[in-house]
mmCIF file of C-alpha atoms and ligand atoms in Angstrom:
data_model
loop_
_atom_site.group_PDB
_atom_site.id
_atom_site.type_symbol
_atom_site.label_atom_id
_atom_site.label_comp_id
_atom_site.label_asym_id
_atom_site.label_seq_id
_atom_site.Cartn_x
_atom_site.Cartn_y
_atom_site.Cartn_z
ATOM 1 C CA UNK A 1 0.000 0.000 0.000
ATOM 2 C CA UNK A 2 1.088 3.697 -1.196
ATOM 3 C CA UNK A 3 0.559 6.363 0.828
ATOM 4 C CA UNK A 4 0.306 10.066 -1.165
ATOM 5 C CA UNK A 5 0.090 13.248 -0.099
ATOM 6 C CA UNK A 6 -0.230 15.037 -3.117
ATOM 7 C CA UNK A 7 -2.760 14.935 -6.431
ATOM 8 C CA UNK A 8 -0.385 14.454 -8.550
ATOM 9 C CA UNK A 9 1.882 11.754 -6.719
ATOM 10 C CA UNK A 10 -1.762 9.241 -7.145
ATOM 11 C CA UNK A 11 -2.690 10.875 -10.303
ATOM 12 C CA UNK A 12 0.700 9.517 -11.684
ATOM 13 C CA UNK A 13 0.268 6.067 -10.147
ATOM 14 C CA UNK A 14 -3.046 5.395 -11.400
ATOM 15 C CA UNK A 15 -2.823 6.339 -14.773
ATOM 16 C CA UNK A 16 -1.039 3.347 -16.219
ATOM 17 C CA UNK A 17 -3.364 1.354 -14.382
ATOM 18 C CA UNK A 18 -6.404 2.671 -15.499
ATOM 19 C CA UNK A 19 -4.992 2.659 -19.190
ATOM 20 C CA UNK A 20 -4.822 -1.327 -18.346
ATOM 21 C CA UNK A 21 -8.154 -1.257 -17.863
ATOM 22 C CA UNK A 22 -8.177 -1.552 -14.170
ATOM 23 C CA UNK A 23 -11.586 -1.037 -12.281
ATOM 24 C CA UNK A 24 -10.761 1.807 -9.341
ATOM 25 C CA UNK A 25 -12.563 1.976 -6.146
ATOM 26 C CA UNK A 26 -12.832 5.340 -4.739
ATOM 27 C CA UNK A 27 -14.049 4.896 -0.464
ATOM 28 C CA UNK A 28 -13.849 8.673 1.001
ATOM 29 C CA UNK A 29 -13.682 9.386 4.198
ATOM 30 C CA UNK A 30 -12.377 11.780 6.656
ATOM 31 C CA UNK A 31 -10.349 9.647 8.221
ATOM 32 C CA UNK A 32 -10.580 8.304 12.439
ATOM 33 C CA UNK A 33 -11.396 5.010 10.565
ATOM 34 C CA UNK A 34 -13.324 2.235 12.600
ATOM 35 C CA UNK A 35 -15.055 -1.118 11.025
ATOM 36 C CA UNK A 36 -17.778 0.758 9.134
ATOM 37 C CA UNK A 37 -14.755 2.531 7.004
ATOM 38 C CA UNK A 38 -13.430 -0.794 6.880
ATOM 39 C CA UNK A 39 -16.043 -2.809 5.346
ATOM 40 C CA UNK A 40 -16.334 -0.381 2.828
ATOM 41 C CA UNK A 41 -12.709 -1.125 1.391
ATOM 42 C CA UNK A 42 -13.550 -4.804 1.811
ATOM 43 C CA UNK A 43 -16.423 -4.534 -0.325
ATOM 44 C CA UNK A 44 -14.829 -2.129 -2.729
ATOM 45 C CA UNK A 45 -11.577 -5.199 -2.574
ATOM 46 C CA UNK A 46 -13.990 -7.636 -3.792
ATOM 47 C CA UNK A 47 -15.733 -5.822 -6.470
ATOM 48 C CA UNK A 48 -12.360 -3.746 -7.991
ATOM 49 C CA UNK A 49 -8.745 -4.275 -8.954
ATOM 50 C CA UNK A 50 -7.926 -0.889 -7.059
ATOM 51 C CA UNK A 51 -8.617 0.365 -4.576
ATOM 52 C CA UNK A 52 -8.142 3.860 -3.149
ATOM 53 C CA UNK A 53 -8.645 5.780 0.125
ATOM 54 C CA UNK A 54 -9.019 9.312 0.786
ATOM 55 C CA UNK A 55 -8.537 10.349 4.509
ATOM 56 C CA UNK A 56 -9.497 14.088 4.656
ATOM 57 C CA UNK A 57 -10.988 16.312 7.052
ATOM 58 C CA UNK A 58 -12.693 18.203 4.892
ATOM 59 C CA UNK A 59 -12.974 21.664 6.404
ATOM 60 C CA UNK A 60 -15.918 23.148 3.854
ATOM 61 C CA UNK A 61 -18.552 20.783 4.163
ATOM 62 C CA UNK A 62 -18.415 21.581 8.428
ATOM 63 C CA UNK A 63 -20.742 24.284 9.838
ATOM 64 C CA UNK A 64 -19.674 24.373 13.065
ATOM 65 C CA UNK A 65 -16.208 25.139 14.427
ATOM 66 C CA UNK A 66 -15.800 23.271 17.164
ATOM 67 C CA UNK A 67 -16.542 19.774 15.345
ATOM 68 C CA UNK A 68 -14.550 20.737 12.639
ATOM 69 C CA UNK A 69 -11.814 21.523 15.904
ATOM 70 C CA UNK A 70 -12.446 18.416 17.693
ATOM 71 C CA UNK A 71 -12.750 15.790 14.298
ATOM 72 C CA UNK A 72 -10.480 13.043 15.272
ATOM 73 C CA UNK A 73 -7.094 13.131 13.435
ATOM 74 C CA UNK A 74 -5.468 9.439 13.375
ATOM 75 C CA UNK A 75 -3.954 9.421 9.915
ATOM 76 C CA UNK A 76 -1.021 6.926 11.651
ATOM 77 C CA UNK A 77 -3.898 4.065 12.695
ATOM 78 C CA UNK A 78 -6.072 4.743 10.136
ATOM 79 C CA UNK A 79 -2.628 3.534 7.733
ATOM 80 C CA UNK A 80 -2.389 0.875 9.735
ATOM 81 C CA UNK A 81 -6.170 -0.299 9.686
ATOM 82 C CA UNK A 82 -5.963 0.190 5.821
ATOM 83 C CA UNK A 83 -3.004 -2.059 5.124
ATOM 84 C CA UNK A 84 -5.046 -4.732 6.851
ATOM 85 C CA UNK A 85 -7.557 -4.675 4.625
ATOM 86 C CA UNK A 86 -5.429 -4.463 1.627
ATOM 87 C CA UNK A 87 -6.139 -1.194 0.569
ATOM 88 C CA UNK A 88 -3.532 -0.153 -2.327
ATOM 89 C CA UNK A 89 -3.395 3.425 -2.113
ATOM 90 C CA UNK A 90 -4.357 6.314 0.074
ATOM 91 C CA UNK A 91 -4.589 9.777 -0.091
ATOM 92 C CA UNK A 92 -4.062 11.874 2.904
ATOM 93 C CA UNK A 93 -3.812 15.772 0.912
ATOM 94 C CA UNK A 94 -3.482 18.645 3.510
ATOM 95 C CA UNK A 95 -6.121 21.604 3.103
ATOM 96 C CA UNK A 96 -3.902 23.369 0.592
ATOM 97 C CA UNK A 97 -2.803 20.601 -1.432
ATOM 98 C CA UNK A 98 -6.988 19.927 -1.523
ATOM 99 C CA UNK A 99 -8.087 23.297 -2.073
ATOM 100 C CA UNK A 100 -5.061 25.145 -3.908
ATOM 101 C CA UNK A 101 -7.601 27.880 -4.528
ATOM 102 C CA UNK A 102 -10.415 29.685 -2.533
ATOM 103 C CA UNK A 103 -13.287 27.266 -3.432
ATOM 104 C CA UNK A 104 -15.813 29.118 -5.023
ATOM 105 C CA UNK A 105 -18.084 26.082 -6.394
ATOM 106 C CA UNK A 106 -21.692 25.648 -5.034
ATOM 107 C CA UNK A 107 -24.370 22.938 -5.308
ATOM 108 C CA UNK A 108 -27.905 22.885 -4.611
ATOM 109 C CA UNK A 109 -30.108 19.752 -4.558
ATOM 110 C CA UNK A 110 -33.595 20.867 -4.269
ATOM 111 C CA UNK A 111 -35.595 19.298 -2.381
ATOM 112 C CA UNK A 112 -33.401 16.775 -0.937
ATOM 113 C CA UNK A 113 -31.338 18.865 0.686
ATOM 114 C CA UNK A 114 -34.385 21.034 2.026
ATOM 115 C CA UNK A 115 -35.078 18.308 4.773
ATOM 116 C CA UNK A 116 -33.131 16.853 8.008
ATOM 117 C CA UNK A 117 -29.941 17.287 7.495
ATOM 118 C CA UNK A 118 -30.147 19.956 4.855
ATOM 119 C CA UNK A 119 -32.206 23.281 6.540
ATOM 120 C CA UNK A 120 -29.894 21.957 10.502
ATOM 121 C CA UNK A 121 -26.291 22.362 8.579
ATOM 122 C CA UNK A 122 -26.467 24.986 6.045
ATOM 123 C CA UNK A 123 -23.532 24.454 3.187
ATOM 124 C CA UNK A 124 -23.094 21.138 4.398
ATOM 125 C CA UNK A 125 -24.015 19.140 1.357
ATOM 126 C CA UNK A 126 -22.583 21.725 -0.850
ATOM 127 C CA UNK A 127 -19.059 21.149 1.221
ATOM 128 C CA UNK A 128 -19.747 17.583 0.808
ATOM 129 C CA UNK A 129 -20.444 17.834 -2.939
ATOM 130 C CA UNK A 130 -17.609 19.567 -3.874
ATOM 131 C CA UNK A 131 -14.590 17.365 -1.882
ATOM 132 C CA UNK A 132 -16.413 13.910 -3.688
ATOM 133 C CA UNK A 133 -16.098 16.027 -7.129
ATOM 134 C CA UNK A 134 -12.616 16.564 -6.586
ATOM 135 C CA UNK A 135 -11.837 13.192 -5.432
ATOM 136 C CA UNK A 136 -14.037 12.097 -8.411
ATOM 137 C CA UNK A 137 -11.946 14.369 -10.984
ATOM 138 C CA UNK A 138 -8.777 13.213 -9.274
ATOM 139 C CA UNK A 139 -9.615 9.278 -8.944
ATOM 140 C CA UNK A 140 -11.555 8.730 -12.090
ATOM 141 C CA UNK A 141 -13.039 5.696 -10.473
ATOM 142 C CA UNK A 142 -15.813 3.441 -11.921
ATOM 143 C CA UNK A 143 -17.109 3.001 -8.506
ATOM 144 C CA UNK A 144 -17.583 4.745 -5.385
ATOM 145 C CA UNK A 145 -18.050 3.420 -1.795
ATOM 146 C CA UNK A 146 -20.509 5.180 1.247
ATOM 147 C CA UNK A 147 -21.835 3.975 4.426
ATOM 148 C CA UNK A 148 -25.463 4.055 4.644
ATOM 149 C CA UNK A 149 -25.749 6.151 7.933
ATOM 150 C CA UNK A 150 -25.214 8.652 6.000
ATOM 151 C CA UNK A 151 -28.454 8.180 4.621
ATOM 152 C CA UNK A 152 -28.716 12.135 3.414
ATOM 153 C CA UNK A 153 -25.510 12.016 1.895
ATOM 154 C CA UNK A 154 -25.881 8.917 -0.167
ATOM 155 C CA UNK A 155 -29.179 10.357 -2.117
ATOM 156 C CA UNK A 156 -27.249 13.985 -1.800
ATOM 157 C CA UNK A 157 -23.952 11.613 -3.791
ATOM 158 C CA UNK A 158 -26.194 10.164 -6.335
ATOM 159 C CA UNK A 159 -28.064 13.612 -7.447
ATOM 160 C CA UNK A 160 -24.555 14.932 -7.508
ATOM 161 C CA UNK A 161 -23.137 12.061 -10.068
ATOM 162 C CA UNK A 162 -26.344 13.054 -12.562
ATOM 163 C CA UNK A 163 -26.164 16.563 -11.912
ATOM 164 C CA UNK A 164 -22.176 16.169 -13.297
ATOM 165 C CA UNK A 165 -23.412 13.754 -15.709
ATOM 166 C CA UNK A 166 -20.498 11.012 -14.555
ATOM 167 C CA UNK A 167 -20.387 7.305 -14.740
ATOM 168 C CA UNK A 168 -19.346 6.221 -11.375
ATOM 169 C CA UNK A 169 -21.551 4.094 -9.870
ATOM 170 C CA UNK A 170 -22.532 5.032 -6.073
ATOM 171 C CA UNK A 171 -22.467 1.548 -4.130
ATOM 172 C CA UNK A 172 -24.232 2.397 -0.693
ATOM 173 C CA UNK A 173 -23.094 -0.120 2.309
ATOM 174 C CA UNK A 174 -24.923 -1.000 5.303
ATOM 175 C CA UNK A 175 -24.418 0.426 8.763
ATOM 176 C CA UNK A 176 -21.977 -1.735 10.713
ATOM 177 C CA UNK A 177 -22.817 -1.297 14.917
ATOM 178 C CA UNK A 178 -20.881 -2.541 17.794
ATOM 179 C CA UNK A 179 -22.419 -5.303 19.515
ATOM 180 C CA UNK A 180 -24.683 -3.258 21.888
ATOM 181 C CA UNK A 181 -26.055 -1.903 18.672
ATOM 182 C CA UNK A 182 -24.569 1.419 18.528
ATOM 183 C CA UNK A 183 -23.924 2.746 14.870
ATOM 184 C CA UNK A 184 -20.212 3.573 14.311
ATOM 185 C CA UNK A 185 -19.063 6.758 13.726
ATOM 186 C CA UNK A 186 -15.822 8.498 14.183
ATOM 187 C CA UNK A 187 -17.577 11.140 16.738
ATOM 188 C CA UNK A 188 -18.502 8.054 18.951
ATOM 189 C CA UNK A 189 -15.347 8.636 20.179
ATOM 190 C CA UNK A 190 -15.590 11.765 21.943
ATOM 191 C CA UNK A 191 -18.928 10.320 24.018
ATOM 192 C CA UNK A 192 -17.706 10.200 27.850
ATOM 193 C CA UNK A 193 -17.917 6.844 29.069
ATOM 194 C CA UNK A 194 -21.865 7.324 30.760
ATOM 195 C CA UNK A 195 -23.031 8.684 27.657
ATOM 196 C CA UNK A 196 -21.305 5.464 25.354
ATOM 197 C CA UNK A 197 -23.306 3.421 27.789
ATOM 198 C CA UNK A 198 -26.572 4.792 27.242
ATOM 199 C CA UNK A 199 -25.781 5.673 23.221
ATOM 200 C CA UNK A 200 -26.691 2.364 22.012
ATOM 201 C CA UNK A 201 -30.291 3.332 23.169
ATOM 202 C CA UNK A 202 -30.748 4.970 20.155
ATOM 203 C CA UNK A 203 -30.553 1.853 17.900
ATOM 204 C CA UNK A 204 -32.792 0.050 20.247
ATOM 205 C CA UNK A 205 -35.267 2.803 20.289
ATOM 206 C CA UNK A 206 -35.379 2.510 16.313
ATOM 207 C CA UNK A 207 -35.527 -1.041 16.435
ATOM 208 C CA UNK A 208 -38.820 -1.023 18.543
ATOM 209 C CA UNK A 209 -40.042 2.025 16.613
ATOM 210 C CA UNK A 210 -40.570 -0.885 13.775
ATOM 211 C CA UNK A 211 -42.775 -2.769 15.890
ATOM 212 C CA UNK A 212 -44.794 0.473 16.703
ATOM 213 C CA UNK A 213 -45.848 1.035 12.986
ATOM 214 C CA UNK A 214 -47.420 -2.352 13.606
ATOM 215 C CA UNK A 215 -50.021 -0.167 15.164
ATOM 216 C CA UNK A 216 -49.222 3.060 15.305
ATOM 217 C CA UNK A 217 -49.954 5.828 12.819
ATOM 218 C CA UNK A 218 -46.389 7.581 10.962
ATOM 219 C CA UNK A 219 -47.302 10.609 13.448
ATOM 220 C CA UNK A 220 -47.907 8.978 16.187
ATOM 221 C CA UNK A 221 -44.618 6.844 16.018
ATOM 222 C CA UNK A 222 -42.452 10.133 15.143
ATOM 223 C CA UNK A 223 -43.891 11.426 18.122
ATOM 224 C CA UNK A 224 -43.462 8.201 20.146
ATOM 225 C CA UNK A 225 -39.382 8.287 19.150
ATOM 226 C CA UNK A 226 -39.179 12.348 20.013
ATOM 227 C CA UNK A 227 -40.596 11.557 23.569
ATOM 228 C CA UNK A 228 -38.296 8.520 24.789
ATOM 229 C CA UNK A 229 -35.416 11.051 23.611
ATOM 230 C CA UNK A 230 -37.006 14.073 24.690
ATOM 231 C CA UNK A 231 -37.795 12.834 28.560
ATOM 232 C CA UNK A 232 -34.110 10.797 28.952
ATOM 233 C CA UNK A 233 -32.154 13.566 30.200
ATOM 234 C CA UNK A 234 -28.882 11.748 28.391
ATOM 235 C CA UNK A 235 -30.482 12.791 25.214
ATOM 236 C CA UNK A 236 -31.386 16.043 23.107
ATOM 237 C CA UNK A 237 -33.008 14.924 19.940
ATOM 238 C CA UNK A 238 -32.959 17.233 16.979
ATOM 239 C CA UNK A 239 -34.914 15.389 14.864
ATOM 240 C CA UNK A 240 -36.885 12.313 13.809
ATOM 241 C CA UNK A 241 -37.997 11.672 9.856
ATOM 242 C CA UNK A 242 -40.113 8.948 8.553
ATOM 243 C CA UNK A 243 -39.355 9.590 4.883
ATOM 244 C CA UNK A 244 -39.511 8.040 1.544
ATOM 245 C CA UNK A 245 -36.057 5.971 1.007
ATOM 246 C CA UNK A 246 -35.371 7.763 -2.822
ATOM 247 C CA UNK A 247 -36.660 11.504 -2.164
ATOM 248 C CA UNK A 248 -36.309 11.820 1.714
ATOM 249 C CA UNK A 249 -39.588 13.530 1.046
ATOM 250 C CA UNK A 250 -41.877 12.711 5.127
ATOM 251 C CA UNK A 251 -44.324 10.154 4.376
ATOM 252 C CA UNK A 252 -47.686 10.505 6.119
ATOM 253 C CA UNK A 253 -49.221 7.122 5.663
ATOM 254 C CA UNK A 254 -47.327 4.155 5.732
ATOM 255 C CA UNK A 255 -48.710 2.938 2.543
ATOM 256 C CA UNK A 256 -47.230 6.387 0.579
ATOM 257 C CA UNK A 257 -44.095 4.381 -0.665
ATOM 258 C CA UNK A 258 -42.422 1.300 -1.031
ATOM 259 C CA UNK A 259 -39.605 2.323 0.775
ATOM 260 C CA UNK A 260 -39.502 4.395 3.993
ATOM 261 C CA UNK A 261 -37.122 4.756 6.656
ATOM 262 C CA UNK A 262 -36.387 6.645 9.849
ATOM 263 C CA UNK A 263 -33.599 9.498 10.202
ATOM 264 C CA UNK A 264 -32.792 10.698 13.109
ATOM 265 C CA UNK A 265 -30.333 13.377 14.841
ATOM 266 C CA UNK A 266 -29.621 13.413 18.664
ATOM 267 C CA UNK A 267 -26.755 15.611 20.542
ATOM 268 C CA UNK A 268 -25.295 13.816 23.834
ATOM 269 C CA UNK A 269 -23.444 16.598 25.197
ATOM 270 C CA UNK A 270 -21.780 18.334 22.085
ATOM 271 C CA UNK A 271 -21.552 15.402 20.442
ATOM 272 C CA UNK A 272 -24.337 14.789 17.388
ATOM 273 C CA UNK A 273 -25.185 11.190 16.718
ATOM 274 C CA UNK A 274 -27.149 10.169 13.233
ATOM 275 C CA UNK A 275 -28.566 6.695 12.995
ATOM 276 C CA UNK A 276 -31.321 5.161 10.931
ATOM 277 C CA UNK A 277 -33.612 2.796 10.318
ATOM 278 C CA UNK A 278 -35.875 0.732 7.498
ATOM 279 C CA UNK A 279 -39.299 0.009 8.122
ATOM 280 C CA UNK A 280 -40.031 -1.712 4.932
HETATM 281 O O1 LIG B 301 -18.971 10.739 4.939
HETATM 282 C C1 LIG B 301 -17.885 11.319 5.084
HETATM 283 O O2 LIG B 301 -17.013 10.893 5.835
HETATM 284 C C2 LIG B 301 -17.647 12.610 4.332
HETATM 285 O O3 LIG B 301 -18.804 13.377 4.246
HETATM 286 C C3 LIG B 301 -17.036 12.388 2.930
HETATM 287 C C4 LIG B 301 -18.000 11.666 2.011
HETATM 288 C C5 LIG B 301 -15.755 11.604 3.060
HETATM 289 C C6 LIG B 301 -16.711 13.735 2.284
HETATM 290 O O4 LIG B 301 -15.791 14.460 3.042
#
């Protein structure tokens, strides 16, 4: 495995290989890698010849200082967890080398971006958008690899590719949780050790949320998730969406789509935890 800190460095590398008609894997992330990262580049192993890494904290696509402050930075581990898997090359730019130029690009995404996520992180997906371009323009791969608790982000990913008109295929991946359930995310690390032990209630709260809908009404099982959050003291829930899996439009009726599932967006202390959930 190559590390690169530089465009050009990878560029370099991957152009004979691509001229060999090579199938390139592109799995961004920002780096504080954990399993979820990691079964990404496993998948991406067994479905391309290369396979590359970006490890970036991007600063544009944060809206709030003091997560973009307190982001984990492990670029030494997360080498060493990517050489485990296999992973042939990674690139680990700095802001400059990223962003050699005041970044004056902007995407929209209708409605997509108008709910959860969207209206509670302003320039968020644009930030987003316009890192995966660049890593797009700079990876040419035929594939690209995203967890799926970043439910948002995937649809957000997908608009983008059409809206550019590329053909990279967006390969979502499911959520991978620690054994008490708990989603994995870099920022898990910054819970204290009472809120880690109570985190994993959000899963479970989901979970039975599925066996509500049984019975319960959409609004009445929205409202249902925002008390249990609301009256545990642990918890400050921002949201809770029931929403149609393509559009992230809210659903009112279980029976409006084929495909719905449930977002949601709780702080513990100043740390923001997004999970989700399929009902059907
Ligand atoms: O999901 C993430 O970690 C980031 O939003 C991404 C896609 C790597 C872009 O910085």
């Amino acid at each position: 495995m190559k590390v690169f800190n530089t465009v050009k460095e990878l560029r370099d590398e991957l152009e004979p290989l691509r001229q060999a008609g090579k199938i390139i894997g592109l799995v961004p992330t920002m780096g504080a890698l954990h399993e979820g990262h990691l079964s990404l580049v496993r998948r991406a192993k067994q479905e391309c010849d290369i396979v590359v890494v970006s490890d970036f904290v991007n600063p544009i696509q944060f809206n709030n200082q003091h997560d973009l402050e307190t982001y984990p930075r492990t670029l030494d581990e997360d080498v060493a967890k990517l050489q485990s898997v296999d992973c042939d090359y990674v690139l680990a730019p700095s802001v400059e080398e990223m962003y050699p130029t005041p970044v004056t690009d902007k995407y929209s995404f209708g409605i997509i971006e108008e709910v959860m996520e969207g209206p509670r992180r302003p320039g968020h997906f644009s930030g987003v958008a316009v890192v995966v371009r660049r890593l797009f323009d700079i990876v040419e791969p035929q594939k690209a690899y995203f967890g799926e608790k970043d439910f948002q982000q995937i649809a957000i990913i997908k608009n983008l590719v059409k809206q550019i008109n590329y053909d990279i295929e967006i390969v979502p991946c499911p959520i991978v949780r620690a054994d008490d359930g708990l989603a994995l995310s870099s920022r898990n690390k910054r819970l204290s050790p009472e809120n880690r032990a109570k985190a994993p209630k959000i899963h479970a709260t989901l979970s039975e949320a599925t066996q509500k809908a049984a019975t319960m009404s959409v609004a009445e099982v929205k409202q249902w998730v925002m008390d249990v959050f609301t009256e545990d003291p642990a918890f400050d829930p921002e949201y809770f969406e029931i929403v149609e899996d393509v559009t992230l439009q809210p659903v009112t009726d279980w029976n409006d789509a084929d495909g719905i599932v449930g977002c949601i967006a709780v702080w513990m202390d100043d740390v923001r935890l997004i999970d989700i959930i399929r009902f059907k």
